[in-house]
Amino acid sequence: MTDLRTTYLGLSLRSPLVASASPATAYLHGLLALQDAGAAAVVLPSLFEEEADETTWPDPDAVRPDSLPDLEFEGGGPARYAKLTASAKAALHIPVIASLNGTTPSGWVSCAQQLEQAGADAIELNLYAVAADPWRSGSRVEEGYLDVVRLVRGAVEVPLAVKLSPYLSATAHFCRQVVEAGADGLVLFNRFYQPDIDLDTLDVRPRVALSDPSELRLPLRWLALLTPVLPATSFAATTGVHSGQDAAKVLLAGADVVMMASALLRHGPAYIGTVEAELTAWMLQRGYDSVDGLRGLARRDRTSDPAAYERANYLRTLASYRPHWTLG
């Protein structure tokens, strides 16, 4: 029998398949459906920094002020989010991970404490910001992120994961700093939603585009590079996981868990069972009887071609593609 058990942030999970933060995890009935389909844990939709100021939203049942942007998820405010967390903990028997989305220190200590008190098994700090200020250096941006990590780490005792942007000048160095600031785990990577322009109105429109499997290559590279040098850190991969084969790649690169959002939004909660069946079949075909037995086999320090994860393989990659119209 294939043993899919794994450990993430010190939490024992029945499998590495986790439902990531998305509209699919915004409602209790959706969370129950994901659990029934086989999700080993769930990450609740993020509490956004715009919602975190109790003075602008003191009543959890208040109407959203006009000054706040429309959010993807119904409701808002720390008190209401804490209610969702508590309800999920009461109804589910799998770990519930709360998510905070912000980049400045304001409000995160009290928010993190509320979520811990509501029963969250862990907290995922989602560092989502576009560094668009030309007078703010990269080092200042990153130090601001680290301040937030330290504050949240100091506020709670539950495990803390940090979901990172791939847009960093020295990713490996910053990941080490995040771990030293108190993160127990790293989630690679945050997926930035890009604005579009409406050609009829000339307005800027936010448009959600679901991921596709090609996007998995970015987290695969960094998992393979980072897991050998940060061995005491939990790693999660997100963005681009759409099949059991994708999940296998993530585990081979060194991840502890596989997080899914777009595939579940596209196919429904039951699809997580499909991915589990595909992963199990792949493992059986190749003689792997446990997740522990295959984890990290393709990370940088174990592969026959370590340069494949770095620039030394760049020329070979470019040369491997031939436009179809040049053949003949």
XYZ file of N, CA and C in Angstrom, residues 139-287:
447
model
N 16.407 46.728 -0.987
C 16.778 46.364 0.387
C 15.764 46.892 1.393
N 15.229 48.094 1.147
C 14.214 48.639 2.038
C 12.913 47.851 1.963
N 12.545 47.459 0.752
C 11.343 46.640 0.574
C 11.486 45.324 1.339
N 12.611 44.666 1.163
C 12.808 43.373 1.796
C 12.914 43.489 3.312
N 13.530 44.563 3.797
C 13.608 44.744 5.249
C 12.215 44.971 5.823
N 11.360 45.659 5.072
C 9.980 45.822 5.514
C 9.265 44.485 5.622
N 9.488 43.612 4.656
C 8.905 42.271 4.714
C 9.390 41.534 5.963
N 10.678 41.613 6.210
C 11.244 40.895 7.356
C 10.696 41.425 8.675
N 10.436 42.722 8.742
C 9.831 43.294 9.955
C 8.459 42.676 10.216
N 7.666 42.499 9.138
C 6.344 41.902 9.284
C 6.468 40.454 9.769
N 7.400 39.703 9.192
C 7.603 38.317 9.609
C 7.965 38.255 11.090
N 8.876 39.124 11.520
C 9.287 39.118 12.930
C 8.123 39.443 13.849
N 7.316 40.424 13.460
C 6.181 40.823 14.295
C 5.167 39.694 14.434
N 4.821 39.079 13.316
C 3.846 37.998 13.374
C 4.413 36.803 14.133
N 5.680 36.485 13.888
C 6.308 35.377 14.606
C 6.288 35.617 16.122
N 6.521 36.853 16.520
C 6.526 37.175 17.939
C 5.152 37.215 18.568
N 4.106 37.262 17.729
C 2.743 37.404 18.247
C 2.056 36.080 18.505
N 2.505 35.015 17.840
C 1.799 33.736 17.934
C 2.768 32.591 18.197
N 2.211 31.487 18.694
C 3.008 30.290 18.939
C 2.780 29.217 17.889
N 1.685 29.337 17.123
C 1.435 28.336 16.087
C 2.470 28.465 14.977
N 2.662 27.420 14.182
C 3.636 27.494 13.085
C 3.310 28.624 12.114
N 4.375 29.179 11.528
C 4.242 30.298 10.596
C 4.910 29.953 9.271
N 4.138 30.018 8.183
C 4.684 29.887 6.834
C 4.633 31.248 6.164
N 5.565 31.506 5.278
C 5.595 32.768 4.534
C 5.505 32.448 3.052
N 4.501 33.036 2.399
C 4.308 32.865 0.968
C 5.003 34.014 0.253
N 5.956 33.683 -0.593
C 6.862 34.679 -1.164
C 6.551 35.002 -2.616
N 6.966 36.191 -3.004
C 6.966 36.592 -4.396
C 8.229 36.053 -5.068
N 8.154 35.711 -6.351
C 9.362 35.300 -7.063
C 10.214 36.479 -7.516
N 9.699 37.713 -7.336
C 10.390 38.893 -7.857
C 11.318 39.475 -6.796
N 12.420 38.812 -6.585
C 13.413 39.231 -5.608
C 14.778 39.257 -6.287
N 15.635 40.161 -5.823
C 16.942 40.270 -6.468
C 17.857 39.104 -6.124
N 17.725 38.558 -4.921
C 18.542 37.427 -4.485
C 17.639 36.493 -3.686
N 16.923 35.655 -4.399
C 15.875 34.837 -3.785
C 16.405 33.952 -2.668
N 17.491 33.246 -2.898
C 18.009 32.325 -1.895
C 18.415 33.067 -0.619
N 19.085 34.203 -0.785
C 19.509 34.990 0.374
C 18.308 35.471 1.176
N 17.280 35.965 0.478
C 16.109 36.471 1.186
C 15.347 35.341 1.873
N 15.260 34.182 1.242
C 14.599 33.051 1.885
C 15.302 32.668 3.179
N 16.618 32.689 3.167
C 17.353 32.412 4.403
C 17.026 33.438 5.469
N 16.935 34.708 5.097
C 16.601 35.750 6.052
C 15.195 35.571 6.620
N 14.262 35.156 5.778
C 12.889 34.936 6.240
C 12.855 33.823 7.284
N 13.600 32.764 7.037
C 13.672 31.668 8.005
C 14.319 32.145 9.302
N 15.386 32.924 9.200
C 16.043 33.447 10.398
C 15.143 34.418 11.162
N 14.208 35.066 10.447
C 13.264 35.980 11.107
C 12.149 35.236 11.837
N 12.069 33.914 11.628
C 11.103 33.140 12.407
C 10.153 32.271 11.621
N 10.259 32.239 10.291
C 9.350 31.406 9.506
C 9.701 29.931 9.672
N 8.671 29.126 9.863
C 8.858 27.677 9.937
C 8.779 27.034 8.555
N 8.154 27.746 7.614
C 8.005 27.196 6.280
C 7.956 28.277 5.225
N 8.203 27.887 3.979
C 8.155 28.792 2.836
C 7.212 28.219 1.794
N 6.372 29.086 1.220
C 5.445 28.700 0.163
C 5.913 29.386 -1.116
N 6.227 28.600 -2.140
C 6.807 29.110 -3.384
C 5.850 28.829 -4.545
N 5.309 29.824 -5.213
C 5.431 31.256 -4.984
C 4.051 31.889 -5.038
N 4.011 33.158 -4.617
C 2.807 33.949 -4.792
C 2.603 34.227 -6.273
N 1.356 34.211 -6.689
C 1.046 34.434 -8.098
C 0.382 35.796 -8.247
N 1.061 36.732 -8.891
C 0.553 38.086 -9.039
C -0.473 38.136 -10.171
N -1.618 38.728 -9.870
C -2.636 38.912 -10.902
C -2.373 40.241 -11.613
N -2.210 40.170 -12.925
C -1.823 41.345 -13.689
C -3.067 42.072 -14.202
N -3.023 43.409 -14.217
C -4.163 44.174 -14.729
C -4.224 44.111 -16.253
N -5.403 44.374 -16.772
C -5.610 44.417 -18.215
C -6.245 45.767 -18.556
N -6.248 46.124 -19.825
C -6.846 47.382 -20.270
C -8.058 47.077 -21.150
N -9.178 47.664 -20.791
C -10.391 47.531 -21.586
C -10.306 48.511 -22.756
N -10.255 48.006 -23.979
C -10.068 48.859 -25.149
C -11.293 49.696 -25.481
N -12.442 49.346 -24.931
C -13.650 50.134 -25.162
C -13.749 51.323 -24.214
N -13.446 51.085 -22.940
C -13.585 52.141 -21.933
C -12.251 52.767 -21.559
N -11.140 52.121 -21.917
C -9.782 52.525 -21.537
C -9.547 52.419 -20.037
N -10.414 51.701 -19.347
C -10.243 51.469 -17.915
C -9.279 50.310 -17.692
N -8.612 50.347 -16.541
C -7.779 49.223 -16.120
C -8.676 48.223 -15.406
N -8.648 46.979 -15.855
C -9.525 45.953 -15.314
C -8.714 44.838 -14.664
N -9.015 44.510 -13.423
C -8.393 43.315 -12.848
C -9.050 42.073 -13.421
N -8.264 41.139 -13.895
C -8.817 39.919 -14.471
C -8.090 38.718 -13.872
N -8.869 37.776 -13.390
C -8.300 36.561 -12.831
C -8.041 35.572 -13.955
N -6.813 35.108 -14.058
C -6.445 34.075 -15.025
C -5.919 32.883 -14.234
N -6.543 31.741 -14.397
C -6.099 30.554 -13.678
C -4.755 30.088 -14.213
N -4.010 29.392 -13.375
C -2.670 28.956 -13.759
C -2.742 27.792 -14.749
N -1.601 27.487 -15.344
C -1.487 26.300 -16.187
C -0.204 25.569 -15.796
N -0.047 24.305 -16.186
C 1.093 23.506 -15.720
C 2.467 24.079 -16.037
N 2.587 24.896 -17.101
C 3.900 25.444 -17.440
C 4.442 26.348 -16.337
N 3.560 26.908 -15.532
C 3.991 27.795 -14.455
C 4.651 27.045 -13.302
N 4.569 25.728 -13.311
C 5.177 24.937 -12.256
C 6.702 25.000 -12.277
N 7.276 25.349 -13.413
C 8.735 25.301 -13.541
C 9.437 26.271 -12.599
N 8.813 27.417 -12.328
C 9.446 28.388 -11.435
C 9.593 27.837 -10.012
N 8.518 27.365 -9.361
C 8.723 26.788 -8.031
C 9.600 25.535 -8.043
N 9.546 24.739 -9.114
C 10.400 23.552 -9.162
C 11.874 23.922 -9.057
N 12.282 24.935 -9.811
C 13.688 25.348 -9.771
C 14.109 25.741 -8.356
N 13.293 26.586 -7.707
C 13.705 27.107 -6.418
C 13.560 26.085 -5.295
N 12.627 25.175 -5.421
C 12.562 24.079 -4.453
C 13.843 23.248 -4.519
N 14.256 22.916 -5.728
C 15.456 22.101 -5.898
C 16.708 22.806 -5.395
N 16.730 24.132 -5.510
C 17.893 24.897 -5.052
C 17.867 25.139 -3.548
N 16.696 25.349 -2.976
C 16.600 25.785 -1.580
C 16.503 24.657 -0.565
N 15.816 23.581 -0.918
C 15.613 22.536 0.084
C 16.915 21.927 0.617
N 17.987 21.821 -0.178
C 19.221 21.286 0.408
C 19.897 22.237 1.401
N 19.713 23.549 1.214
C 20.442 24.515 2.046
C 19.607 25.019 3.230
N 18.316 24.716 3.230
C 17.447 25.067 4.363
C 16.738 23.797 4.824
N 17.496 22.826 5.329
C 16.941 21.491 5.595
C 15.915 21.428 6.722
N 15.930 22.392 7.631
C 14.989 22.367 8.754
C 13.688 23.108 8.447
N 13.548 23.593 7.216
C 12.397 24.398 6.818
C 11.380 23.557 6.068
N 10.099 23.776 6.352
C 9.043 23.139 5.578
C 8.857 23.904 4.269
N 8.596 23.162 3.190
C 8.404 23.787 1.886
C 7.085 23.345 1.268
N 6.380 24.325 0.715
C 5.164 24.060 -0.051
C 5.330 24.659 -1.434
N 4.824 23.956 -2.442
C 4.826 24.479 -3.806
C 3.411 24.850 -4.189
N 3.270 25.991 -4.844
C 1.980 26.403 -5.336
C 2.167 27.083 -6.684
N 1.150 27.052 -7.498
C 1.128 27.590 -8.864
C 1.544 26.519 -9.865
N 0.587 26.066 -10.671
C 0.888 25.174 -11.770
C 0.684 23.697 -11.512
N 0.192 23.311 -10.330
C -0.047 21.899 -10.050
C -1.444 21.531 -10.540
N -1.505 20.705 -11.583
C -2.790 20.344 -12.186
C -2.982 18.844 -12.347
N -2.024 18.039 -11.920
C -2.135 16.592 -12.101
C -1.287 15.875 -11.065
N -1.473 14.562 -11.000
C -0.639 13.767 -10.116
C 0.818 13.784 -10.529
N 1.057 13.882 -11.837
C 2.438 13.970 -12.323
C 3.083 15.283 -11.875
N 2.319 16.368 -11.907
C 2.831 17.644 -11.396
C 3.179 17.519 -9.916
N 2.310 16.874 -9.158
C 2.561 16.682 -7.732
C 3.834 15.881 -7.504
N 4.046 14.847 -8.328
C 5.259 14.036 -8.202
C 6.505 14.878 -8.440
N 6.472 15.764 -9.440
C 7.622 16.631 -9.718
C 7.947 17.511 -8.514
N 6.908 18.068 -7.907
C 7.095 18.947 -6.759
C 7.758 18.197 -5.603
N 7.296 16.977 -5.357
C 7.873 16.187 -4.272
C 9.315 15.794 -4.594
N 9.581 15.437 -5.829
C 10.945 15.090 -6.236
C 11.892 16.276 -6.067
N 11.376 17.492 -6.256
C 12.200 18.697 -6.086
C 12.443 19.023 -4.620
N 11.709 18.383 -3.707
C 11.987 18.564 -2.293
C 10.864 19.112 -1.441
N 9.699 19.399 -2.030
C 8.602 19.984 -1.256
C 8.007 18.963 -0.290
N 7.439 19.475 0.784
C 6.725 18.630 1.739
C 5.259 18.489 1.369
N 4.693 19.554 0.797
C 3.291 19.514 0.385
C 3.115 20.185 -0.967
N 1.993 19.843 -1.601
C 1.612 20.374 -2.898
C 0.332 21.175 -2.701
N 0.338 22.466 -3.022
C -0.851 23.294 -2.847
C -1.528 23.536 -4.193
N -2.856 23.426 -4.193
C -3.626 23.551 -5.424
C -4.742 24.564 -5.243
N -4.944 25.398 -6.266
C -6.058 26.347 -6.268
C -6.739 26.344 -7.628
N -6.010 26.716 -8.675
C -6.617 26.855 -10.006
C -7.266 25.561 -10.488
N -6.599 24.430 -10.294
C -7.160 23.152 -10.754
C -8.466 22.845 -10.044
N -8.560 23.196 -8.759
C -9.784 22.940 -8.004
C -10.891 23.893 -8.414
N -10.529 25.141 -8.724
C -11.531 26.088 -9.207
C -12.065 25.670 -10.570
N -11.186 25.107 -11.392
C -11.595 24.722 -12.737
C -12.423 23.430 -12.733
N -12.055 22.468 -11.895
C -12.666 21.138 -11.964
C -13.564 20.797 -10.776
N -13.483 21.566 -9.693
C -14.298 21.266 -8.523
C -13.525 20.515 -7.456
N -14.056 20.480 -6.217
C -13.347 19.851 -5.100
C -12.972 18.396 -5.332
N -13.829 17.627 -6.012
C -13.564 16.203 -6.209
C -12.280 15.946 -6.994
N -11.789 16.966 -7.699
C -10.593 16.779 -8.529
C -9.361 16.456 -7.688
N -9.389 16.828 -6.426
C -8.231 16.522 -5.580
C -8.082 15.008 -5.426
N -9.209 14.277 -5.478
C -9.144 12.822 -5.456
C -8.535 12.266 -6.727
N -8.808 12.899 -7.858
C -8.211 12.498 -9.131
C -6.701 12.654 -9.092
N -6.239 13.786 -8.571
C -4.798 14.037 -8.484
C -4.141 13.028 -7.544
N -4.804 12.712 -6.442
C -4.248 11.726 -5.512
C -4.127 10.360 -6.183
N -5.151 9.966 -6.928
C -5.111 8.677 -7.620
C -3.988 8.651 -8.661
N -3.799 9.759 -9.376
C -2.721 9.822 -10.371
C -1.354 9.756 -9.704
N -1.193 10.457 -8.597
C 0.088 10.424 -7.875
C 0.374 9.018 -7.369
N -0.639 8.371 -6.783
C -0.462 7.014 -6.271
C -0.087 6.052 -7.391
N -0.762 6.149 -8.537
C -0.462 5.271 -9.672
C 0.968 5.489 -10.159
N 1.394 6.736 -10.249
C 2.761 7.034 -10.692
C 3.777 6.416 -9.738
N 3.521 6.537 -8.439
C 4.446 5.982 -7.446
C 4.511 4.461 -7.541
N 3.357 3.808 -7.702
C 3.324 2.349 -7.796
C 4.066 1.862 -9.037
N 3.899 2.555 -10.151
C 4.554 2.160 -11.393
C 6.070 2.206 -11.279
N 6.565 3.093 -10.429
C 8.022 3.274 -10.308
C 8.591 2.714 -9.021
N 7.786 2.022 -8.260
C 8.276 1.316 -7.090
C 8.479 2.160 -5.850
